[in-house]
Amino acid sequence: MTDIHTQVFNCQDRAEKKQLLKALSKQAKAIIELNALDKNVNAVLIDMYTNETHKEFKTFRGWTKENKRVKKGEKGFFVWSKKLKAADKTEGAEEDKEFKFFGIAYLFSNAQVEPLKK
């Protein structure tokens, strides 16, 4: 089996990323239950991504606030976003159906950023 970083960085499209994220989330839920952890799935996913190289994770904006930029060409680690709302606008329907879902959010590690050039 390939390591988690290889799996994450080799995903080619959003559908593949979502499929991998669902599989990793299943593993994370099992870890939470087995160890009776007081963590959410995203926190366990970040623990799974963490190693000697990738120690700290933030959003693109989070790194920018620290005067760092994500290196060109870097691919983000993915976790679940906050709950989003959308409407299903089916033609001919009298009312749009609203639904909630979790999207994909991207994090970058300390190994993927560099100081902003002045």
mmCIF file of N, CA and C in Angstrom:
data_model
loop_
_atom_site.group_PDB
_atom_site.id
_atom_site.type_symbol
_atom_site.label_atom_id
_atom_site.label_comp_id
_atom_site.label_asym_id
_atom_site.label_seq_id
_atom_site.Cartn_x
_atom_site.Cartn_y
_atom_site.Cartn_z
ATOM 1 N N MET A 1 0.838 -1.192 0.000
ATOM 2 C CA MET A 1 0.000 0.000 0.000
ATOM 3 C C MET A 1 0.883 1.256 0.000
ATOM 4 N N THR A 2 0.502 2.236 -0.811
ATOM 5 C CA THR A 2 1.283 3.467 -0.868
ATOM 6 C C THR A 2 0.975 4.339 0.342
ATOM 7 N N ASP A 3 1.919 5.211 0.669
ATOM 8 C CA ASP A 3 1.695 6.055 1.848
ATOM 9 C C ASP A 3 0.634 7.118 1.560
ATOM 10 N N ILE A 4 0.124 7.693 2.621
ATOM 11 C CA ILE A 4 -1.003 8.617 2.518
ATOM 12 C C ILE A 4 -0.655 9.859 1.693
ATOM 13 N N HIS A 5 0.577 10.335 1.800
ATOM 14 C CA HIS A 5 0.980 11.528 1.050
ATOM 15 C C HIS A 5 0.963 11.253 -0.452
ATOM 16 N N THR A 6 1.440 10.105 -0.856
ATOM 17 C CA THR A 6 1.431 9.730 -2.271
ATOM 18 C C THR A 6 -0.002 9.643 -2.776
ATOM 19 N N GLN A 7 -0.874 9.030 -1.988
ATOM 20 C CA GLN A 7 -2.284 8.924 -2.386
ATOM 21 C C GLN A 7 -2.908 10.302 -2.572
ATOM 22 N N VAL A 8 -2.669 11.195 -1.621
ATOM 23 C CA VAL A 8 -3.252 12.538 -1.672
ATOM 24 C C VAL A 8 -2.727 13.306 -2.879
ATOM 25 N N PHE A 9 -1.416 13.307 -3.073
ATOM 26 C CA PHE A 9 -0.825 14.111 -4.139
ATOM 27 C C PHE A 9 -1.037 13.529 -5.533
ATOM 28 N N ASN A 10 -1.421 12.255 -5.634
ATOM 29 C CA ASN A 10 -1.652 11.645 -6.944
ATOM 30 C C ASN A 10 -3.094 11.742 -7.425
ATOM 31 N N CYS A 11 -3.974 12.291 -6.608
ATOM 32 C CA CYS A 11 -5.370 12.453 -7.034
ATOM 33 C C CYS A 11 -5.421 13.433 -8.212
ATOM 34 N N GLN A 12 -6.129 13.042 -9.247
ATOM 35 C CA GLN A 12 -6.166 13.843 -10.464
ATOM 36 C C GLN A 12 -7.319 14.832 -10.547
ATOM 37 N N ASP A 13 -8.450 14.492 -9.940
ATOM 38 C CA ASP A 13 -9.600 15.396 -10.036
ATOM 39 C C ASP A 13 -10.378 15.412 -8.729
ATOM 40 N N ARG A 14 -11.363 16.279 -8.681
ATOM 41 C CA ARG A 14 -12.154 16.477 -7.466
ATOM 42 C C ARG A 14 -12.878 15.197 -7.043
ATOM 43 N N ALA A 15 -13.402 14.456 -7.997
ATOM 44 C CA ALA A 15 -14.121 13.216 -7.676
ATOM 45 C C ALA A 15 -13.186 12.207 -7.021
ATOM 46 N N GLU A 16 -11.984 12.099 -7.523
ATOM 47 C CA GLU A 16 -10.999 11.179 -6.952
ATOM 48 C C GLU A 16 -10.602 11.624 -5.538
ATOM 49 N N LYS A 17 -10.462 12.938 -5.356
ATOM 50 C CA LYS A 17 -10.127 13.474 -4.032
ATOM 51 C C LYS A 17 -11.245 13.179 -3.038
ATOM 52 N N LYS A 18 -12.488 13.368 -3.473
ATOM 53 C CA LYS A 18 -13.623 13.132 -2.582
ATOM 54 C C LYS A 18 -13.717 11.658 -2.207
ATOM 55 N N GLN A 19 -13.456 10.775 -3.167
ATOM 56 C CA GLN A 19 -13.484 9.337 -2.904
ATOM 57 C C GLN A 19 -12.406 8.964 -1.882
ATOM 58 N N LEU A 20 -11.199 9.492 -2.059
ATOM 59 C CA LEU A 20 -10.118 9.216 -1.115
ATOM 60 C C LEU A 20 -10.438 9.814 0.255
ATOM 61 N N LEU A 21 -10.990 11.019 0.275
ATOM 62 C CA LEU A 21 -11.339 11.665 1.537
ATOM 63 C C LEU A 21 -12.384 10.846 2.303
ATOM 64 N N LYS A 22 -13.338 10.283 1.588
ATOM 65 C CA LYS A 22 -14.344 9.425 2.237
ATOM 66 C C LYS A 22 -13.681 8.185 2.840
ATOM 67 N N ALA A 23 -12.757 7.570 2.101
ATOM 68 C CA ALA A 23 -12.060 6.374 2.600
ATOM 69 C C ALA A 23 -11.200 6.720 3.820
ATOM 70 N N LEU A 24 -10.487 7.822 3.750
ATOM 71 C CA LEU A 24 -9.657 8.240 4.884
ATOM 72 C C LEU A 24 -10.518 8.600 6.094
ATOM 73 N N SER A 25 -11.687 9.169 5.839
ATOM 74 C CA SER A 25 -12.594 9.532 6.925
ATOM 75 C C SER A 25 -13.119 8.294 7.645
ATOM 76 N N LYS A 26 -13.352 7.226 6.890
ATOM 77 C CA LYS A 26 -13.765 5.961 7.510
ATOM 78 C C LYS A 26 -12.687 5.464 8.463
ATOM 79 N N GLN A 27 -11.438 5.533 8.010
ATOM 80 C CA GLN A 27 -10.315 5.133 8.857
ATOM 81 C C GLN A 27 -10.238 6.032 10.095
ATOM 82 N N ALA A 28 -10.432 7.331 9.881
ATOM 83 C CA ALA A 28 -10.372 8.282 10.999
ATOM 84 C C ALA A 28 -11.462 7.988 12.024
ATOM 85 N N LYS A 29 -12.669 7.698 11.549
ATOM 86 C CA LYS A 29 -13.772 7.373 12.472
ATOM 87 C C LYS A 29 -13.451 6.123 13.268
ATOM 88 N N ALA A 30 -12.845 5.126 12.619
ATOM 89 C CA ALA A 30 -12.464 3.894 13.315
ATOM 90 C C ALA A 30 -11.423 4.186 14.393
ATOM 91 N N ILE A 31 -10.464 5.048 14.077
ATOM 92 C CA ILE A 31 -9.431 5.433 15.047
ATOM 93 C C ILE A 31 -10.070 6.144 16.237
ATOM 94 N N ILE A 32 -11.020 7.024 15.967
ATOM 95 C CA ILE A 32 -11.711 7.759 17.039
ATOM 96 C C ILE A 32 -12.437 6.789 17.956
ATOM 97 N N GLU A 33 -13.167 5.843 17.360
ATOM 98 C CA GLU A 33 -13.933 4.875 18.154
ATOM 99 C C GLU A 33 -13.030 3.923 18.930
ATOM 100 N N LEU A 34 -12.003 3.402 18.263
ATOM 101 C CA LEU A 34 -11.086 2.458 18.904
ATOM 102 C C LEU A 34 -10.365 3.055 20.104
ATOM 103 N N ASN A 35 -9.962 4.302 19.958
ATOM 104 C CA ASN A 35 -9.164 4.949 20.999
ATOM 105 C C ASN A 35 -9.966 5.897 21.871
ATOM 106 N N ALA A 36 -11.279 5.926 21.675
ATOM 107 C CA ALA A 36 -12.168 6.814 22.437
ATOM 108 C C ALA A 36 -11.624 8.239 22.474
ATOM 109 N N LEU A 37 -11.263 8.741 21.308
ATOM 110 C CA LEU A 37 -10.677 10.082 21.206
ATOM 111 C C LEU A 37 -11.754 11.158 21.242
ATOM 112 N N ASP A 38 -11.385 12.279 21.787
ATOM 113 C CA ASP A 38 -12.268 13.434 21.801
ATOM 114 C C ASP A 38 -11.816 14.388 20.685
ATOM 115 N N LYS A 39 -11.840 13.891 19.460
ATOM 116 C CA LYS A 39 -11.421 14.656 18.286
ATOM 117 C C LYS A 39 -12.461 14.473 17.196
ATOM 118 N N ASN A 40 -12.488 15.419 16.260
ATOM 119 C CA ASN A 40 -13.352 15.244 15.108
ATOM 120 C C ASN A 40 -12.561 14.600 13.965
ATOM 121 N N VAL A 41 -13.244 14.258 12.904
ATOM 122 C CA VAL A 41 -12.616 13.554 11.778
ATOM 123 C C VAL A 41 -11.484 14.385 11.178
ATOM 124 N N ASN A 42 -11.702 15.683 10.996
ATOM 125 C CA ASN A 42 -10.645 16.521 10.418
ATOM 126 C C ASN A 42 -9.380 16.524 11.267
ATOM 127 N N ALA A 43 -9.525 16.567 12.572
ATOM 128 C CA ALA A 43 -8.351 16.563 13.455
ATOM 129 C C ALA A 43 -7.568 15.261 13.304
ATOM 130 N N VAL A 44 -8.270 14.152 13.171
ATOM 131 C CA VAL A 44 -7.595 12.862 12.991
ATOM 132 C C VAL A 44 -6.963 12.790 11.602
ATOM 133 N N LEU A 45 -7.625 13.337 10.589
ATOM 134 C CA LEU A 45 -7.031 13.374 9.243
ATOM 135 C C LEU A 45 -5.708 14.144 9.274
ATOM 136 N N ILE A 46 -5.695 15.267 9.963
ATOM 137 C CA ILE A 46 -4.463 16.060 10.063
ATOM 138 C C ILE A 46 -3.389 15.259 10.797
ATOM 139 N N ASP A 47 -3.775 14.537 11.840
ATOM 140 C CA ASP A 47 -2.818 13.657 12.534
ATOM 141 C C ASP A 47 -2.261 12.615 11.563
ATOM 142 N N MET A 48 -3.112 12.103 10.691
ATOM 143 C CA MET A 48 -2.679 11.098 9.716
ATOM 144 C C MET A 48 -1.705 11.694 8.701
ATOM 145 N N TYR A 49 -1.889 12.964 8.358
ATOM 146 C CA TYR A 49 -1.005 13.641 7.398
ATOM 147 C C TYR A 49 0.330 14.051 8.015
ATOM 148 N N THR A 50 0.363 14.199 9.329
ATOM 149 C CA THR A 50 1.540 14.722 10.019
ATOM 150 C C THR A 50 2.679 13.700 10.048
ATOM 151 N N ASN A 51 3.884 14.175 9.732
ATOM 152 C CA ASN A 51 5.095 13.357 9.843
ATOM 153 C C ASN A 51 6.279 14.280 10.122
ATOM 154 N N GLU A 52 7.500 13.789 9.934
ATOM 155 C CA GLU A 52 8.685 14.597 10.242
ATOM 156 C C GLU A 52 8.773 15.837 9.354
ATOM 157 N N THR A 53 8.270 15.751 8.140
ATOM 158 C CA THR A 53 8.341 16.859 7.191
ATOM 159 C C THR A 53 7.143 17.790 7.317
ATOM 160 N N HIS A 54 5.965 17.226 7.351
ATOM 161 C CA HIS A 54 4.722 17.992 7.395
ATOM 162 C C HIS A 54 4.218 18.033 8.842
ATOM 163 N N LYS A 55 4.525 19.142 9.529
ATOM 164 C CA LYS A 55 4.238 19.220 10.968
ATOM 165 C C LYS A 55 3.107 20.179 11.318
ATOM 166 N N GLU A 56 2.910 21.196 10.510
ATOM 167 C CA GLU A 56 1.909 22.226 10.800
ATOM 168 C C GLU A 56 1.085 22.473 9.546
ATOM 169 N N PHE A 57 -0.229 22.568 9.705
ATOM 170 C CA PHE A 57 -1.132 22.722 8.562
ATOM 171 C C PHE A 57 -1.999 23.952 8.737
ATOM 172 N N LYS A 58 -2.114 24.714 7.644
ATOM 173 C CA LYS A 58 -2.964 25.905 7.626
ATOM 174 C C LYS A 58 -3.548 26.071 6.237
ATOM 175 N N THR A 59 -4.581 26.890 6.157
ATOM 176 C CA THR A 59 -5.155 27.213 4.859
ATOM 177 C C THR A 59 -4.211 28.159 4.118
ATOM 178 N N PHE A 60 -4.494 28.372 2.848
ATOM 179 C CA PHE A 60 -3.723 29.321 2.048
ATOM 180 C C PHE A 60 -3.733 30.690 2.735
ATOM 181 N N ARG A 61 -4.923 31.109 3.161
ATOM 182 C CA ARG A 61 -5.069 32.402 3.822
ATOM 183 C C ARG A 61 -4.345 32.423 5.172
ATOM 184 N N GLY A 62 -4.380 31.303 5.877
ATOM 185 C CA GLY A 62 -3.694 31.212 7.166
ATOM 186 C C GLY A 62 -2.195 31.431 7.042
ATOM 187 N N TRP A 63 -1.596 30.857 6.009
ATOM 188 C CA TRP A 63 -0.161 31.060 5.794
ATOM 189 C C TRP A 63 0.116 32.498 5.357
ATOM 190 N N THR A 64 -0.770 33.079 4.549
ATOM 191 C CA THR A 64 -0.596 34.462 4.105
ATOM 192 C C THR A 64 -0.582 35.413 5.296
ATOM 193 N N LYS A 65 -1.441 35.142 6.275
ATOM 194 C CA LYS A 65 -1.479 35.988 7.485
ATOM 195 C C LYS A 65 -0.178 35.913 8.261
ATOM 196 N N GLU A 66 0.586 34.835 8.064
ATOM 197 C CA GLU A 66 1.888 34.691 8.728
ATOM 198 C C GLU A 66 3.039 35.140 7.832
ATOM 199 N N ASN A 67 2.701 35.890 6.793
ATOM 200 C CA ASN A 67 3.686 36.404 5.830
ATOM 201 C C ASN A 67 4.457 35.290 5.132
ATOM 202 N N LYS A 68 3.744 34.225 4.800
ATOM 203 C CA LYS A 68 4.331 33.130 4.035
ATOM 204 C C LYS A 68 3.441 32.857 2.844
ATOM 205 N N ARG A 69 4.040 32.295 1.809
ATOM 206 C CA ARG A 69 3.245 31.953 0.634
ATOM 207 C C ARG A 69 3.453 30.500 0.282
ATOM 208 N N VAL A 70 2.438 29.910 -0.309
ATOM 209 C CA VAL A 70 2.520 28.524 -0.743
ATOM 210 C C VAL A 70 3.386 28.494 -1.998
ATOM 211 N N LYS A 71 4.341 27.582 -2.022
ATOM 212 C CA LYS A 71 5.242 27.451 -3.169
ATOM 213 C C LYS A 71 4.452 27.071 -4.415
ATOM 214 N N LYS A 72 4.871 27.601 -5.534
ATOM 215 C CA LYS A 72 4.209 27.338 -6.807
ATOM 216 C C LYS A 72 4.197 25.834 -7.100
ATOM 217 N N GLY A 73 3.037 25.325 -7.500
ATOM 218 C CA GLY A 73 2.897 23.930 -7.888
ATOM 219 C C GLY A 73 2.567 22.969 -6.756
ATOM 220 N N GLU A 74 2.525 23.457 -5.522
ATOM 221 C CA GLU A 74 2.217 22.574 -4.388
ATOM 222 C C GLU A 74 0.745 22.169 -4.413
ATOM 223 N N LYS A 75 0.489 20.934 -4.053
ATOM 224 C CA LYS A 75 -0.879 20.434 -3.957
ATOM 225 C C LYS A 75 -1.255 20.373 -2.487
ATOM 226 N N GLY A 76 -2.490 20.763 -2.190
ATOM 227 C CA GLY A 76 -2.940 20.810 -0.809
ATOM 228 C C GLY A 76 -3.387 19.457 -0.283
ATOM 229 N N PHE A 77 -3.322 19.336 1.029
ATOM 230 C CA PHE A 77 -3.914 18.193 1.725
ATOM 231 C C PHE A 77 -5.388 18.539 1.869
ATOM 232 N N PHE A 78 -6.272 17.555 1.806
ATOM 233 C CA PHE A 78 -7.674 17.908 1.901
ATOM 234 C C PHE A 78 -8.352 17.340 3.125
ATOM 235 N N VAL A 79 -9.276 18.145 3.634
ATOM 236 C CA VAL A 79 -10.122 17.808 4.781
ATOM 237 C C VAL A 79 -11.533 18.258 4.411
ATOM 238 N N TRP A 80 -12.489 17.992 5.291
ATOM 239 C CA TRP A 80 -13.861 18.426 5.047
ATOM 240 C C TRP A 80 -14.008 19.898 5.393
ATOM 241 N N SER A 81 -14.738 20.634 4.562
ATOM 242 C CA SER A 81 -15.006 22.048 4.835
ATOM 243 C C SER A 81 -16.126 22.162 5.859
ATOM 244 N N LYS A 82 -16.418 23.386 6.235
ATOM 245 C CA LYS A 82 -17.596 23.590 7.084
ATOM 246 C C LYS A 82 -18.834 23.236 6.259
ATOM 247 N N LYS A 83 -19.944 23.069 6.929
ATOM 248 C CA LYS A 83 -21.178 22.683 6.248
ATOM 249 C C LYS A 83 -21.611 23.799 5.298
ATOM 250 N N LEU A 84 -21.889 23.426 4.051
ATOM 251 C CA LEU A 84 -22.305 24.380 3.030
ATOM 252 C C LEU A 84 -23.765 24.157 2.672
ATOM 253 N N LYS A 85 -24.422 25.199 2.175
ATOM 254 C CA LYS A 85 -25.809 25.094 1.732
ATOM 255 C C LYS A 85 -25.854 25.221 0.213
ATOM 256 N N ALA A 86 -26.788 24.509 -0.386
ATOM 257 C CA ALA A 86 -26.994 24.605 -1.828
ATOM 258 C C ALA A 86 -28.470 24.367 -2.103
ATOM 259 N N ALA A 87 -28.872 24.716 -3.317
ATOM 260 C CA ALA A 87 -30.255 24.502 -3.716
ATOM 261 C C ALA A 87 -30.281 23.641 -4.962
ATOM 262 N N ASP A 88 -31.180 22.685 -4.976
ATOM 263 C CA ASP A 88 -31.387 21.830 -6.145
ATOM 264 C C ASP A 88 -32.468 22.488 -6.981
ATOM 265 N N LYS A 89 -32.066 23.088 -8.074
ATOM 266 C CA LYS A 89 -33.003 23.826 -8.921
ATOM 267 C C LYS A 89 -33.442 22.945 -10.088
ATOM 268 N N THR A 90 -34.363 22.052 -9.803
ATOM 269 C CA THR A 90 -34.871 21.149 -10.819
ATOM 270 C C THR A 90 -35.899 21.892 -11.665
ATOM 271 N N GLU A 91 -35.753 21.760 -12.976
ATOM 272 C CA GLU A 91 -36.699 22.422 -13.873
ATOM 273 C C GLU A 91 -38.098 21.878 -13.664
ATOM 274 N N GLY A 92 -39.071 22.766 -13.626
ATOM 275 C CA GLY A 92 -40.455 22.354 -13.475
ATOM 276 C C GLY A 92 -40.892 22.176 -12.036
ATOM 277 N N ALA A 93 -39.947 22.178 -11.118
ATOM 278 C CA ALA A 93 -40.302 22.026 -9.703
ATOM 279 C C ALA A 93 -40.858 23.348 -9.187
ATOM 280 N N GLU A 94 -41.829 23.245 -8.295
ATOM 281 C CA GLU A 94 -42.431 24.460 -7.755
ATOM 282 C C GLU A 94 -41.499 25.170 -6.788
ATOM 283 N N GLU A 95 -40.732 24.390 -6.052
ATOM 284 C CA GLU A 95 -39.821 24.962 -5.064
ATOM 285 C C GLU A 95 -38.437 24.349 -5.219
ATOM 286 N N ASP A 96 -37.413 25.179 -4.995
ATOM 287 C CA ASP A 96 -36.048 24.651 -4.976
ATOM 288 C C ASP A 96 -35.848 23.897 -3.676
ATOM 289 N N LYS A 97 -35.201 22.747 -3.765
ATOM 290 C CA LYS A 97 -34.885 21.978 -2.554
ATOM 291 C C LYS A 97 -33.531 22.443 -2.036
ATOM 292 N N GLU A 98 -33.512 22.817 -0.769
ATOM 293 C CA GLU A 98 -32.244 23.183 -0.146
ATOM 294 C C GLU A 98 -31.654 21.975 0.548
ATOM 295 N N PHE A 99 -30.342 21.853 0.482
ATOM 296 C CA PHE A 99 -29.675 20.772 1.186
ATOM 297 C C PHE A 99 -28.323 21.265 1.684
ATOM 298 N N LYS A 100 -27.790 20.554 2.649
ATOM 299 C CA LYS A 100 -26.485 20.897 3.222
ATOM 300 C C LYS A 100 -25.509 19.766 2.923
ATOM 301 N N PHE A 101 -24.262 20.126 2.771
ATOM 302 C CA PHE A 101 -23.231 19.135 2.494
ATOM 303 C C PHE A 101 -21.881 19.666 2.956
ATOM 304 N N PHE A 102 -20.924 18.767 3.061
ATOM 305 C CA PHE A 102 -19.555 19.156 3.384
ATOM 306 C C PHE A 102 -18.745 19.111 2.098
ATOM 307 N N GLY A 103 -18.056 20.195 1.807
ATOM 308 C CA GLY A 103 -17.194 20.247 0.637
ATOM 309 C C GLY A 103 -15.774 19.853 1.023
ATOM 310 N N ILE A 104 -14.872 20.092 0.110
ATOM 311 C CA ILE A 104 -13.458 19.807 0.361
ATOM 312 C C ILE A 104 -12.737 21.123 0.640
ATOM 313 N N ALA A 105 -11.966 21.150 1.716
ATOM 314 C CA ALA A 105 -11.125 22.300 2.051
ATOM 315 C C ALA A 105 -9.669 21.853 1.923
ATOM 316 N N TYR A 106 -8.814 22.779 1.563
ATOM 317 C CA TYR A 106 -7.408 22.445 1.329
ATOM 318 C C TYR A 106 -6.506 23.094 2.367
ATOM 319 N N LEU A 107 -5.560 22.311 2.852
ATOM 320 C CA LEU A 107 -4.561 22.779 3.812
ATOM 321 C C LEU A 107 -3.183 22.575 3.210
ATOM 322 N N PHE A 108 -2.259 23.416 3.608
ATOM 323 C CA PHE A 108 -0.865 23.292 3.177
ATOM 324 C C PHE A 108 0.002 23.179 4.413
ATOM 325 N N SER A 109 1.072 22.418 4.297
ATOM 326 C CA SER A 109 1.941 22.197 5.454
ATOM 327 C C SER A 109 3.096 23.185 5.465
ATOM 328 N N ASN A 110 3.801 23.193 6.580
ATOM 329 C CA ASN A 110 4.981 24.038 6.734
ATOM 330 C C ASN A 110 6.032 23.749 5.665
ATOM 331 N N ALA A 111 6.063 22.528 5.138
ATOM 332 C CA ALA A 111 7.048 22.157 4.118
ATOM 333 C C ALA A 111 6.674 22.683 2.730
ATOM 334 N N GLN A 112 5.485 23.228 2.595
ATOM 335 C CA GLN A 112 5.002 23.685 1.295
ATOM 336 C C GLN A 112 4.973 25.205 1.173
ATOM 337 N N VAL A 113 5.508 25.893 2.155
ATOM 338 C CA VAL A 113 5.468 27.362 2.131
ATOM 339 C C VAL A 113 6.877 27.945 2.249
ATOM 340 N N GLU A 114 6.962 29.223 1.893
ATOM 341 C CA GLU A 114 8.203 29.960 2.024
ATOM 342 C C GLU A 114 7.877 31.402 2.419
ATOM 343 N N PRO A 115 8.852 32.122 2.983
ATOM 344 C CA PRO A 115 8.580 33.505 3.370
ATOM 345 C C PRO A 115 8.216 34.358 2.149
ATOM 346 N N LEU A 116 7.347 35.334 2.364
ATOM 347 C CA LEU A 116 6.998 36.254 1.286
ATOM 348 C C LEU A 116 8.211 37.093 0.931
ATOM 349 N N LYS A 117 8.409 37.317 -0.364
ATOM 350 C CA LYS A 117 9.524 38.164 -0.814
ATOM 351 C C LYS A 117 9.101 39.608 -0.716
ATOM 352 N N LYS A 118 9.999 40.436 -0.240
ATOM 353 C CA LYS A 118 9.673 41.872 -0.098
ATOM 354 C C LYS A 118 10.262 42.673 -1.202
#
